[in-house]
Amino acid sequence: MVTTTGPALTRRAMIGGSAALLSVGARGAVPLPAGLFSLGVASGDPLPDSVILWTRLAPVPLDAAGGMPPVAVPVRWQVASDEGFTRIVREGEARAEPRWGHAVHVDVRGLRPASRYFYRFLAAGEASATGRTRTAPAAGAAVERLRIAYGSCQKYESGFYAAYRHLVADDPDIVLFLGDYIYEGAPTAKDAVRLHQNPEPVDLAGYRVRYATYKSDPLLQAAHQAAPWVLTWDDHEVANDYADALDQNNTDPAVFLRRRAAAYQAWYEHQPVRAAPPLGPAMRIYHLLDWGRLAQFQIVDDRQYRGPRACQPAGLVAAHQRYRTLIQPCPDLSAPRTMLGAAQERWLSQALGDSQAQWNLLAQQTLMHQQGRIDAEHPERGVQYSADNWSGYPAARDAIYRRWLAARTSNPIALGGDIHAFAAADIHDPDRPDAAPIAAEFVGGSITSLFHDASFKQQAAANGLVFAENEVRGYGLVDLTPQGGRIAFRGLRDARDPQSGIRDLVRFTLEPGRPGIRDQQSVTDL
């Protein structure tokens, strides 16, 4: 038997005084409400011998404390090779601590590589739903197939989670989520099919309620129960368009960092991640994930460490004014400004040089391709770029492209989200833009979030996109083998319908050793 506990036994939790808290064993020692596992279960960050299991005790999910008393609760966990739990292979006990919102993270060790398992939690006489997970293949192992479903941007108010019904049916090995798991804004009835249940969060209690609102959705719970997730975050897990210590209104950094600390803790409390708990407003989430010798994921964080935004008026920050979202070319647009921070840049550079994987997937939050926009009503303004994505940090983006070339990184692919649209493009050497592609990029739409702007598709060709669609919601599906790859953009008929059907909008083909998109089939061709 292997017993592994979650955040309760971290150094920080012990310093915080959790050891002095009362414990509760069976229901009745300290009475607990029924429905402890209302937020479901999840697994994530699989290794060849390990996977993270998650749950959070919250019988009253929309209460800031989850309806739990301020006591530590022992939680049993079990991992079995069969759904009936007749063959339990690992089990143990964790402690759900009030300090962490009664969330539990269990690092289960001693599992077999490339194997499927079932898991559950038990506490105070209750059993959780059963989740299904899998481990990664052994290091360097030959792997015949990897299926990845990836998505982002699931604003609760904008639609239902029908996408996850189809994602579960697609039976992915991994679900890759690329940010905007929640949206932090105040409730708004415009175009809403359902409302956020609390005001805009700025503290830990508020973010906990916002996460509980999302995680109470049964379709989202089903997706977490179906496969291990690998996650990064974007801006709306904290505040719209934030960059390092500044939000979009250039609020006093000391005030904003207190909000960021609360948001980071809530993210940790609600996700099946291997990362260590946050230290105030700091939390390292960038990491690698290997899938035998077939694929490696480089999962990055492009929010926490960003440099200053380009092309902002002098004195803007001091005046605490809203930053300028759309920018025209200016002298510092192409200056050496960081998107990932120096330490993460060094880590990524090393990883790209060391990788022995056949396919290398850069899991990042947004669109990398330079995306200009001409305002049809004001063409005199010329080409404008977003200051909030890689178009506002072109030197940092081009440094990654050059590293792919210098390191001879095998078959690089960039996967993204954020822009509430499907997009695909070839990536070219910034020093030889007319040469053959060096990689391909696929932005997998949004689960629900909206982007009504006719100019996106109208200007797609001029911006070098080979595909663009911003009126359909959905996700991306990636199938990789040693012989090649296929990416499908899966589009819902109507994200406002929880029973919505789905279809492939387009499929792309990749060939090993020939970077870029080799073939494209629209739905009319299928």
Short mmCIF file of C-alpha atoms in Angstrom, two decimals:
data_model
loop_
_atom_site.label_atom_id
_atom_site.label_comp_id
_atom_site.label_asym_id
_atom_site.label_seq_id
_atom_site.Cartn_x
_atom_site.Cartn_y
_atom_site.Cartn_z
CA MET A 1 0.00 0.00 0.00
CA VAL A 2 1.27 3.47 -0.87
CA THR A 3 -0.06 6.43 1.08
CA THR A 4 0.50 9.85 -0.43
CA THR A 5 -1.08 13.06 0.79
CA GLY A 6 -1.95 16.32 -0.89
CA PRO A 7 -1.21 19.93 0.06
CA ALA A 8 -1.84 19.34 3.79
CA LEU A 9 1.73 18.10 4.34
CA THR A 10 3.54 20.78 2.37
CA ARG A 11 5.96 22.95 4.34
CA ARG A 12 3.84 26.02 3.78
CA ALA A 13 0.64 24.39 5.03
CA MET A 14 2.36 23.26 8.22
CA ILE A 15 3.76 26.73 8.83
CA GLY A 16 0.23 28.05 8.33
CA GLY A 17 -0.88 26.12 11.38
CA SER A 18 -2.84 23.32 9.77
CA ALA A 19 -1.34 20.82 12.22
CA ALA A 20 -3.28 22.50 15.03
CA LEU A 21 -6.65 21.92 13.37
CA LEU A 22 -9.11 19.34 14.59
CA SER A 23 -9.62 16.23 12.51
CA VAL A 24 -12.82 14.44 11.74
CA GLY A 25 -13.09 10.72 11.13
CA ALA A 26 -16.50 9.18 10.73
CA ARG A 27 -19.54 11.37 10.26
CA GLY A 28 -20.72 12.27 13.74
CA ALA A 29 -17.36 13.19 15.33
CA VAL A 30 -17.74 16.57 13.69
CA PRO A 31 -20.95 16.52 11.64
CA LEU A 32 -20.45 16.93 7.91
CA PRO A 33 -23.19 17.77 5.43
CA ALA A 34 -24.08 15.24 2.76
CA GLY A 35 -22.81 15.66 -0.80
CA LEU A 36 -19.11 16.02 -0.03
CA PHE A 37 -18.05 15.30 -3.63
CA SER A 38 -20.34 17.79 -5.40
CA LEU A 39 -17.46 19.14 -7.53
CA GLY A 40 -16.50 15.76 -8.91
CA VAL A 41 -13.06 14.22 -9.33
CA ALA A 42 -10.20 14.69 -11.76
CA SER A 43 -6.76 13.42 -12.68
CA GLY A 44 -3.84 15.09 -14.38
CA ASP A 45 -0.17 15.40 -15.32
CA PRO A 46 0.49 11.69 -15.95
CA LEU A 47 3.99 10.24 -15.70
CA PRO A 48 5.00 6.66 -16.56
CA ASP A 49 4.57 5.58 -12.93
CA SER A 50 2.36 8.29 -11.48
CA VAL A 51 -0.71 10.46 -11.87
CA ILE A 52 -2.23 13.27 -9.82
CA LEU A 53 -5.72 12.65 -8.41
CA TRP A 54 -7.91 15.57 -7.30
CA THR A 55 -11.13 16.31 -5.49
CA ARG A 56 -12.46 19.05 -3.24
CA LEU A 57 -14.95 18.52 -0.45
CA ALA A 58 -17.75 21.05 -0.99
CA PRO A 59 -21.24 19.95 0.05
CA VAL A 60 -22.43 23.54 -0.41
CA PRO A 61 -20.34 24.47 -3.46
CA LEU A 62 -21.44 28.12 -3.77
CA ASP A 63 -20.48 28.84 -0.17
CA ALA A 64 -16.97 30.30 0.05
CA ALA A 65 -15.92 27.52 2.45
CA GLY A 66 -17.82 24.90 0.49
CA GLY A 67 -20.18 24.33 3.41
CA MET A 68 -17.38 22.61 5.33
CA PRO A 69 -16.50 23.14 9.01
CA PRO A 70 -12.98 24.52 9.70
CA VAL A 71 -11.49 21.10 10.44
CA ALA A 72 -9.21 18.72 8.59
CA VAL A 73 -10.97 15.71 7.10
CA PRO A 74 -9.31 12.39 6.27
CA VAL A 75 -10.08 11.25 2.72
CA ARG A 76 -9.39 7.73 1.49
CA TRP A 77 -8.37 7.19 -2.11
CA GLN A 78 -8.26 4.04 -4.19
CA VAL A 79 -6.81 3.19 -7.60
CA ALA A 80 -7.90 -0.02 -9.31
CA SER A 81 -7.34 -1.78 -12.60
CA ASP A 82 -11.08 -2.41 -12.96
CA GLU A 83 -14.12 -0.17 -12.67
CA GLY A 84 -15.66 -2.37 -9.98
CA PHE A 85 -12.61 -1.91 -7.69
CA THR A 86 -12.17 -5.64 -7.21
CA ARG A 87 -8.47 -5.28 -8.11
CA ILE A 88 -7.18 -2.32 -6.09
CA VAL A 89 -3.54 -1.62 -6.94
CA ARG A 90 -2.89 1.44 -4.75
CA GLU A 91 -4.75 3.08 -1.88
CA GLY A 92 -4.06 5.48 0.93
CA GLU A 93 -5.27 8.45 2.92
CA ALA A 94 -4.97 12.19 2.40
CA ARG A 95 -6.12 15.10 4.54
CA ALA A 96 -8.47 17.74 3.20
CA GLU A 97 -7.38 20.94 4.94
CA PRO A 98 -9.42 24.13 5.38
CA ARG A 99 -6.28 26.10 4.46
CA TRP A 100 -6.67 24.75 0.90
CA GLY A 101 -10.45 24.86 0.71
CA HIS A 102 -10.61 21.14 1.60
CA ALA A 103 -9.01 20.30 -1.75
CA VAL A 104 -7.00 17.10 -2.08
CA HIS A 105 -4.10 16.43 -4.43
CA VAL A 106 -2.75 12.88 -4.36
CA ASP A 107 0.44 11.95 -6.19
CA VAL A 108 -0.10 8.21 -6.74
CA ARG A 109 3.20 6.42 -7.33
CA GLY A 110 4.14 2.90 -8.32
CA LEU A 111 1.77 2.56 -11.28
CA ARG A 112 2.52 0.72 -14.53
CA PRO A 113 3.43 2.73 -17.65
CA ALA A 114 0.91 3.11 -20.48
CA SER A 115 -1.89 1.70 -18.36
CA ARG A 116 -5.50 2.68 -17.73
CA TYR A 117 -6.80 2.90 -14.17
CA PHE A 118 -9.96 3.77 -12.25
CA TYR A 119 -9.97 5.84 -9.07
CA ARG A 120 -12.30 7.19 -6.40
CA PHE A 121 -12.33 8.95 -3.04
CA LEU A 122 -14.15 8.04 0.18
CA ALA A 123 -14.89 10.27 3.16
CA ALA A 124 -17.34 10.21 6.09
CA GLY A 125 -19.26 7.31 4.64
CA GLU A 126 -19.57 8.73 1.12
CA ALA A 127 -17.94 7.64 -2.14
CA SER A 128 -17.10 9.97 -5.00
CA ALA A 129 -17.84 9.37 -8.64
CA THR A 130 -15.39 7.02 -10.33
CA GLY A 131 -12.80 8.60 -12.57
CA ARG A 132 -10.78 7.03 -15.37
CA THR A 133 -7.16 7.90 -15.96
CA ARG A 134 -4.00 6.58 -17.58
CA THR A 135 -0.25 6.77 -17.14
CA ALA A 136 2.24 7.93 -19.77
CA PRO A 137 4.34 5.39 -21.66
CA ALA A 138 7.79 4.56 -20.31
CA ALA A 139 10.59 6.98 -21.13
CA GLY A 140 11.86 6.32 -24.64
CA ALA A 141 9.21 3.70 -25.35
CA ALA A 142 7.90 3.20 -28.86
CA VAL A 143 4.32 4.49 -29.03
CA GLU A 144 1.94 3.79 -31.87
CA ARG A 145 -0.64 6.48 -31.22
CA LEU A 146 -1.47 9.55 -29.13
CA ARG A 147 -4.83 11.33 -29.18
CA ILE A 148 -5.08 14.82 -27.65
CA ALA A 149 -8.25 16.84 -27.26
CA TYR A 150 -7.46 20.48 -26.58
CA GLY A 151 -9.52 23.55 -25.87
CA SER A 152 -9.79 26.82 -24.00
CA CYS A 153 -12.11 29.73 -23.18
CA GLN A 154 -15.20 28.26 -21.56
CA LYS A 155 -17.16 31.32 -20.36
CA TYR A 156 -20.02 29.94 -18.28
CA GLU A 157 -22.48 32.60 -19.35
CA SER A 158 -21.87 32.28 -23.10
CA GLY A 159 -22.94 28.69 -23.59
CA PHE A 160 -23.32 25.17 -22.28
CA TYR A 161 -20.60 22.56 -22.32
CA ALA A 162 -21.92 20.33 -25.09
CA ALA A 163 -18.37 20.24 -26.46
CA TYR A 164 -17.36 18.03 -23.56
CA ARG A 165 -20.05 15.47 -24.35
CA HIS A 166 -18.38 14.92 -27.72
CA LEU A 167 -14.86 15.21 -26.34
CA VAL A 168 -15.57 12.31 -23.96
CA ALA A 169 -16.88 10.24 -26.89
CA ASP A 170 -13.65 10.96 -28.78
CA ASP A 171 -11.80 9.05 -26.01
CA PRO A 172 -8.59 11.13 -25.87
CA ASP A 173 -5.48 9.95 -24.06
CA ILE A 174 -5.00 13.48 -22.71
CA VAL A 175 -7.16 16.59 -22.45
CA LEU A 176 -5.01 19.70 -22.88
CA PHE A 177 -6.59 22.91 -21.56
CA LEU A 178 -4.91 26.13 -22.65
CA GLY A 179 -6.43 28.76 -20.41
CA ASP A 180 -9.51 30.77 -19.45
CA TYR A 181 -11.01 27.92 -17.42
CA ILE A 182 -13.13 30.53 -15.64
CA TYR A 183 -14.07 34.11 -16.47
CA GLU A 184 -13.72 36.59 -13.67
CA GLY A 185 -16.13 39.31 -14.80
CA ALA A 186 -19.28 40.43 -13.03
CA PRO A 187 -22.52 38.68 -14.06
CA THR A 188 -23.91 40.03 -17.32
CA ALA A 189 -27.28 39.13 -18.80
CA LYS A 190 -26.42 40.19 -22.36
CA ASP A 191 -26.22 37.12 -24.62
CA ALA A 192 -26.12 34.90 -21.52
CA VAL A 193 -27.69 31.45 -21.35
CA ARG A 194 -26.91 31.28 -17.60
CA LEU A 195 -25.37 33.69 -15.11
CA HIS A 196 -22.30 33.75 -12.94
CA GLN A 197 -23.45 33.23 -9.35
CA ASN A 198 -21.34 35.83 -7.57
CA PRO A 199 -19.94 39.33 -8.18
CA GLU A 200 -16.56 39.77 -9.85
CA PRO A 201 -14.09 37.99 -7.55
CA VAL A 202 -11.13 39.86 -6.10
CA ASP A 203 -10.34 37.62 -3.11
CA LEU A 204 -10.00 33.92 -2.38
CA ALA A 205 -13.62 33.50 -1.28
CA GLY A 206 -14.87 35.04 -4.51
CA TYR A 207 -12.63 32.93 -6.75
CA ARG A 208 -13.64 29.76 -4.91
CA VAL A 209 -17.31 30.46 -5.61
CA ARG A 210 -16.55 31.22 -9.27
CA TYR A 211 -14.66 27.93 -9.71
CA ALA A 212 -17.42 26.03 -7.93
CA THR A 213 -19.96 27.52 -10.34
CA TYR A 214 -18.03 26.12 -13.30
CA LYS A 215 -17.07 22.80 -11.74
CA SER A 216 -20.67 22.07 -10.74
CA ASP A 217 -21.48 21.60 -14.44
CA PRO A 218 -22.03 17.85 -15.06
CA LEU A 219 -20.57 17.87 -18.59
CA LEU A 220 -17.36 19.50 -17.40
CA GLN A 221 -17.19 16.98 -14.55
CA ALA A 222 -17.64 14.14 -17.02
CA ALA A 223 -14.73 15.39 -19.12
CA HIS A 224 -12.49 15.49 -16.06
CA GLN A 225 -13.55 11.97 -15.12
CA ALA A 226 -12.83 10.57 -18.59
CA ALA A 227 -9.10 11.25 -19.00
CA PRO A 228 -6.13 12.98 -17.36
CA TRP A 229 -5.93 16.73 -17.96
CA VAL A 230 -2.86 18.88 -18.55
CA LEU A 231 -3.47 22.57 -17.91
CA THR A 232 -2.02 26.01 -18.17
CA TRP A 233 -3.76 29.29 -17.44
CA ASP A 234 -4.41 32.53 -19.31
CA ASP A 235 -5.71 35.90 -18.14
CA HIS A 236 -9.31 35.29 -17.04
CA GLU A 237 -8.24 32.96 -14.25
CA VAL A 238 -7.12 36.25 -12.64
CA ALA A 239 -8.18 39.40 -14.54
CA ASN A 240 -8.67 40.32 -18.17
CA ASP A 241 -5.48 41.04 -20.13
CA TYR A 242 -3.20 41.14 -17.11
CA ALA A 243 0.54 41.12 -17.69
CA ASP A 244 2.85 40.27 -14.80
CA ALA A 245 1.92 42.70 -12.00
CA LEU A 246 -0.40 44.93 -14.05
CA ASP A 247 -4.04 44.44 -14.90
CA GLN A 248 -5.73 46.12 -17.87
CA ASN A 249 -6.37 49.26 -15.81
CA ASN A 250 -2.80 49.46 -14.53
CA THR A 251 -4.00 49.15 -10.95
CA ASP A 252 -1.46 49.65 -8.17
CA PRO A 253 0.72 46.51 -8.50
CA ALA A 254 0.62 45.85 -4.74
CA VAL A 255 -3.18 45.73 -4.86
CA PHE A 256 -3.26 43.61 -8.00
CA LEU A 257 -0.72 41.11 -6.68
CA ARG A 258 -2.94 40.44 -3.66
CA ARG A 259 -5.73 39.60 -6.10
CA ARG A 260 -3.37 37.45 -8.17
CA ALA A 261 -2.32 35.51 -5.07
CA ALA A 262 -5.96 34.71 -4.30
CA ALA A 263 -6.63 33.68 -7.91
CA TYR A 264 -3.56 31.46 -8.10
CA GLN A 265 -4.52 29.67 -4.89
CA ALA A 266 -8.07 29.09 -6.16
CA TRP A 267 -6.71 27.72 -9.45
CA TYR A 268 -4.47 25.33 -7.55
CA GLU A 269 -7.31 24.24 -5.27
CA HIS A 270 -9.51 23.32 -8.23
CA GLN A 271 -7.14 21.67 -10.72
CA PRO A 272 -5.43 18.24 -10.91
CA VAL A 273 -1.92 19.67 -11.26
CA ARG A 274 1.47 18.38 -10.18
CA ALA A 275 2.74 21.91 -9.50
CA ALA A 276 3.68 22.92 -5.96
CA PRO A 277 1.17 25.19 -4.20
CA PRO A 278 1.56 28.92 -4.86
CA LEU A 279 3.71 31.14 -2.69
CA GLY A 280 1.63 34.29 -2.56
CA PRO A 281 1.28 35.67 -6.10
CA ALA A 282 3.93 33.30 -7.52
CA MET A 283 3.42 29.78 -8.82
CA ARG A 284 5.51 27.85 -11.31
CA ILE A 285 3.26 25.93 -13.71
CA TYR A 286 5.48 25.59 -16.82
CA HIS A 287 6.66 22.02 -17.25
CA LEU A 288 7.34 19.16 -19.68
CA LEU A 289 5.29 16.06 -20.33
CA ASP A 290 6.73 13.16 -22.36
CA TRP A 291 4.72 10.49 -24.16
CA GLY A 292 7.39 7.86 -24.77
CA ARG A 293 9.54 8.85 -27.70
CA LEU A 294 6.51 9.80 -29.79
CA ALA A 295 5.79 13.26 -28.35
CA GLN A 296 6.80 15.88 -25.84
CA PHE A 297 4.64 18.73 -24.55
CA GLN A 298 6.31 21.97 -23.55
CA ILE A 299 3.61 23.63 -21.43
CA VAL A 300 4.31 27.32 -20.91
CA ASP A 301 2.96 30.25 -18.88
CA ASP A 302 2.82 33.46 -20.90
CA ARG A 303 1.06 35.62 -18.26
CA GLN A 304 3.00 35.62 -15.01
CA TYR A 305 6.39 36.78 -16.29
CA ARG A 306 5.60 39.15 -19.17
CA GLY A 307 7.56 42.29 -19.83
CA PRO A 308 5.89 45.70 -20.30
CA ARG A 309 3.41 46.03 -23.15
CA ALA A 310 4.59 47.74 -26.32
CA CYS A 311 3.51 51.09 -27.69
CA GLN A 312 1.78 52.46 -24.59
CA PRO A 313 1.53 56.24 -24.01
CA ALA A 314 4.12 57.68 -21.64
CA GLY A 315 2.89 57.95 -18.07
CA LEU A 316 0.05 55.51 -18.59
CA VAL A 317 0.95 53.22 -15.70
CA ALA A 318 1.56 56.06 -13.28
CA ALA A 319 -1.87 57.44 -14.09
CA HIS A 320 -3.51 54.00 -13.62
CA GLN A 321 -5.29 54.31 -16.96
CA ARG A 322 -6.49 51.44 -19.13
CA TYR A 323 -3.78 50.16 -21.42
CA ARG A 324 -4.08 50.50 -25.19
CA THR A 325 -5.25 47.14 -26.55
CA LEU A 326 -4.75 47.76 -30.29
CA ILE A 327 -1.41 49.23 -31.25
CA GLN A 328 0.24 50.42 -34.43
CA PRO A 329 3.86 49.69 -35.23
CA CYS A 330 6.13 51.71 -32.96
CA PRO A 331 9.88 51.65 -32.24
CA ASP A 332 9.62 49.30 -29.26
CA LEU A 333 7.21 46.80 -30.85
CA SER A 334 10.10 44.71 -32.15
CA ALA A 335 12.42 45.49 -29.22
CA PRO A 336 13.67 42.58 -27.06
CA ARG A 337 10.76 42.29 -24.63
CA THR A 338 9.97 39.06 -22.85
CA MET A 339 6.71 37.10 -22.98
CA LEU A 340 7.85 34.17 -20.83
CA GLY A 341 10.43 35.74 -18.52
CA ALA A 342 14.16 35.02 -18.56
CA ALA A 343 14.08 31.87 -16.41
CA GLN A 344 11.27 30.24 -18.42
CA GLU A 345 12.95 31.22 -21.69
CA ARG A 346 16.15 29.45 -20.58
CA TRP A 347 14.14 26.40 -19.51
CA LEU A 348 12.31 26.25 -22.86
CA SER A 349 15.50 26.72 -24.84
CA GLN A 350 17.10 23.83 -22.97
CA ALA A 351 14.04 21.63 -23.41
CA LEU A 352 13.89 22.22 -27.16
CA GLY A 353 17.54 21.29 -27.45
CA ASP A 354 17.26 18.18 -25.28
CA SER A 355 14.03 16.73 -26.63
CA GLN A 356 14.34 13.32 -28.29
CA ALA A 357 10.64 13.16 -29.16
CA GLN A 358 9.48 12.77 -32.74
CA TRP A 359 6.73 15.39 -32.29
CA ASN A 360 7.20 18.49 -30.13
CA LEU A 361 4.07 20.34 -29.06
CA LEU A 362 4.36 23.86 -27.69
CA ALA A 363 1.26 24.22 -25.49
CA GLN A 364 0.80 27.96 -25.18
CA GLN A 365 -2.20 30.19 -24.62
CA THR A 366 -2.82 32.25 -27.73
CA LEU A 367 -2.14 32.91 -31.44
CA MET A 368 1.54 33.11 -32.36
CA HIS A 369 1.11 34.17 -35.98
CA GLN A 370 1.47 37.91 -36.52
CA GLN A 371 -2.12 39.06 -36.81
CA GLY A 372 -2.68 42.55 -38.19
CA ARG A 373 -6.06 44.24 -38.38
CA ILE A 374 -7.35 47.12 -40.49
CA ASP A 375 -10.40 48.90 -39.13
CA ALA A 376 -12.84 49.13 -42.04
CA GLU A 377 -14.39 52.27 -40.54
CA HIS A 378 -11.03 53.95 -39.97
CA PRO A 379 -8.57 52.64 -42.58
CA GLU A 380 -6.46 55.75 -42.07
CA ARG A 381 -5.27 54.24 -38.80
CA GLY A 382 -3.32 51.62 -40.76
CA VAL A 383 -2.46 48.12 -39.57
CA GLN A 384 -3.09 47.51 -35.89
CA TYR A 385 -1.88 44.67 -33.70
CA SER A 386 -2.95 43.28 -30.35
CA ALA A 387 -0.73 44.30 -27.47
CA ASP A 388 -1.99 41.28 -25.53
CA ASN A 389 -0.74 38.33 -27.61
CA TRP A 390 2.43 37.33 -29.46
CA SER A 391 1.79 40.05 -32.08
CA GLY A 392 2.69 42.51 -29.32
CA TYR A 393 5.84 40.54 -28.43
CA PRO A 394 7.26 39.58 -31.85
CA ALA A 395 10.92 39.44 -30.78
CA ALA A 396 10.11 36.94 -28.02
CA ARG A 397 8.09 34.82 -30.45
CA ASP A 398 10.77 34.90 -33.14
CA ALA A 399 13.34 33.76 -30.58
CA ILE A 400 11.34 30.53 -30.17
CA TYR A 401 11.21 30.05 -33.93
CA ARG A 402 14.97 30.52 -34.19
CA ARG A 403 15.52 28.08 -31.35
CA TRP A 404 13.49 25.43 -33.15
CA LEU A 405 15.85 25.84 -36.09
CA ALA A 406 19.09 26.03 -34.11
CA ALA A 407 18.19 23.02 -31.95
CA ARG A 408 16.79 21.10 -34.92
CA THR A 409 13.71 20.42 -32.85
CA SER A 410 11.83 17.55 -34.47
CA ASN A 411 8.43 18.36 -35.98
CA PRO A 412 7.42 21.37 -33.86
CA ILE A 413 3.72 22.20 -33.53
CA ALA A 414 2.23 25.18 -31.69
CA LEU A 415 -1.18 24.65 -30.08
CA GLY A 416 -3.11 27.67 -28.82
CA GLY A 417 -6.35 29.18 -27.60
CA ASP A 418 -7.45 32.58 -26.21
CA ILE A 419 -8.77 34.25 -29.37
CA HIS A 420 -12.22 32.55 -29.37
CA ALA A 421 -11.64 31.33 -32.90
CA PHE A 422 -10.22 28.46 -34.88
CA ALA A 423 -7.06 29.36 -36.78
CA ALA A 424 -4.32 27.46 -38.58
CA ALA A 425 -1.12 28.68 -40.17
CA ASP A 426 2.29 27.63 -41.35
CA ILE A 427 5.15 29.07 -39.30
CA HIS A 428 8.15 30.42 -41.21
CA ASP A 429 11.72 31.29 -40.37
CA PRO A 430 11.63 35.01 -39.39
CA ASP A 431 14.94 35.48 -41.22
CA ARG A 432 13.75 33.68 -44.37
CA PRO A 433 9.99 34.29 -44.54
CA ASP A 434 9.72 33.06 -48.13
CA ALA A 435 11.36 29.71 -47.40
CA ALA A 436 9.52 26.49 -46.63
CA PRO A 437 7.63 26.32 -43.30
CA ILE A 438 9.49 25.34 -40.16
CA ALA A 439 6.39 24.40 -38.10
CA ALA A 440 2.60 24.59 -38.00
CA GLU A 441 0.19 26.32 -35.63
CA PHE A 442 -3.35 25.31 -34.67
CA VAL A 443 -5.60 27.41 -32.43
CA GLY A 444 -8.45 25.18 -31.30
CA GLY A 445 -11.38 27.55 -31.02
CA SER A 446 -13.28 28.11 -27.76
CA ILE A 447 -15.54 25.84 -25.75
CA THR A 448 -18.19 28.59 -25.41
CA SER A 449 -16.66 32.08 -25.50
CA LEU A 450 -17.81 34.43 -28.28
CA PHE A 451 -15.97 36.51 -30.87
CA HIS A 452 -18.28 38.31 -33.31
CA ASP A 453 -15.99 40.19 -35.70
CA ALA A 454 -16.42 39.79 -39.45
CA SER A 455 -12.97 41.25 -40.08
CA PHE A 456 -11.25 38.17 -38.62
CA LYS A 457 -12.20 35.91 -41.51
CA GLN A 458 -12.09 38.75 -44.04
CA GLN A 459 -8.46 39.51 -43.22
CA ALA A 460 -7.32 35.94 -42.55
CA ALA A 461 -5.62 35.41 -45.93
CA ALA A 462 -3.84 38.75 -45.73
CA ASN A 463 -2.53 37.70 -42.32
CA GLY A 464 -1.26 34.38 -43.65
CA LEU A 465 -3.80 32.11 -41.99
CA VAL A 466 -4.74 29.03 -43.99
CA PHE A 467 -7.96 28.63 -42.01
CA ALA A 468 -10.02 30.98 -39.83
CA GLU A 469 -13.44 30.56 -38.19
CA ASN A 470 -14.71 32.70 -35.32
CA GLU A 471 -18.48 32.08 -35.37
CA VAL A 472 -18.36 28.40 -34.35
CA ARG A 473 -17.42 27.04 -30.93
CA GLY A 474 -15.60 23.78 -30.29
CA TYR A 475 -12.18 22.21 -29.73
CA GLY A 476 -9.23 20.65 -31.49
CA LEU A 477 -8.47 16.95 -31.80
CA VAL A 478 -4.91 15.82 -32.54
CA ASP A 479 -3.93 12.30 -33.58
CA LEU A 480 -0.21 11.57 -33.77
CA THR A 481 1.56 8.40 -34.93
CA PRO A 482 5.13 7.72 -36.03
CA GLN A 483 3.86 7.87 -39.61
CA GLY A 484 2.13 11.25 -39.40
CA GLY A 485 -0.41 13.49 -37.74
CA ARG A 486 -3.93 14.72 -38.20
CA ILE A 487 -5.59 17.73 -36.60
CA ALA A 488 -9.36 18.16 -36.73
CA PHE A 489 -11.25 21.29 -35.71
CA ARG A 490 -14.50 20.06 -34.13
CA GLY A 491 -17.33 22.62 -34.39
CA LEU A 492 -20.61 22.62 -32.47
CA ARG A 493 -23.89 23.32 -34.20
CA ASP A 494 -24.87 25.67 -31.36
CA ALA A 495 -22.99 26.04 -28.07
CA ARG A 496 -26.12 27.55 -26.56
CA ASP A 497 -27.75 24.12 -26.80
CA PRO A 498 -26.51 21.56 -24.25
CA GLN A 499 -27.54 18.78 -26.66
CA SER A 500 -25.80 20.32 -29.66
CA GLY A 501 -24.40 18.11 -32.38
CA ILE A 502 -20.88 18.48 -33.73
CA ARG A 503 -18.94 18.01 -36.94
CA ASP A 504 -15.41 18.34 -38.21
CA LEU A 505 -15.01 21.80 -39.75
CA VAL A 506 -11.67 20.98 -41.33
CA ARG A 507 -8.90 18.41 -41.10
CA PHE A 508 -5.19 18.97 -41.53
CA THR A 509 -2.46 16.44 -42.28
CA LEU A 510 1.13 16.55 -41.03
CA GLU A 511 4.09 14.52 -42.27
CA PRO A 512 7.13 13.79 -40.10
CA GLY A 513 10.24 15.49 -41.37
CA ARG A 514 8.25 17.94 -43.53
CA PRO A 515 7.26 20.84 -41.24
CA GLY A 516 4.08 22.75 -41.89
CA ILE A 517 0.60 21.81 -43.02
CA ARG A 518 0.77 19.19 -45.77
CA ASP A 519 -2.91 18.87 -46.61
CA GLN A 520 -6.21 20.50 -45.69
CA GLN A 521 -9.72 19.13 -46.19
CA SER A 522 -12.76 21.27 -45.48
CA VAL A 523 -16.04 19.66 -44.52
CA THR A 524 -17.36 20.08 -48.06
CA ASP A 525 -14.52 17.86 -49.27
CA LEU A 526 -15.28 15.02 -46.86
#
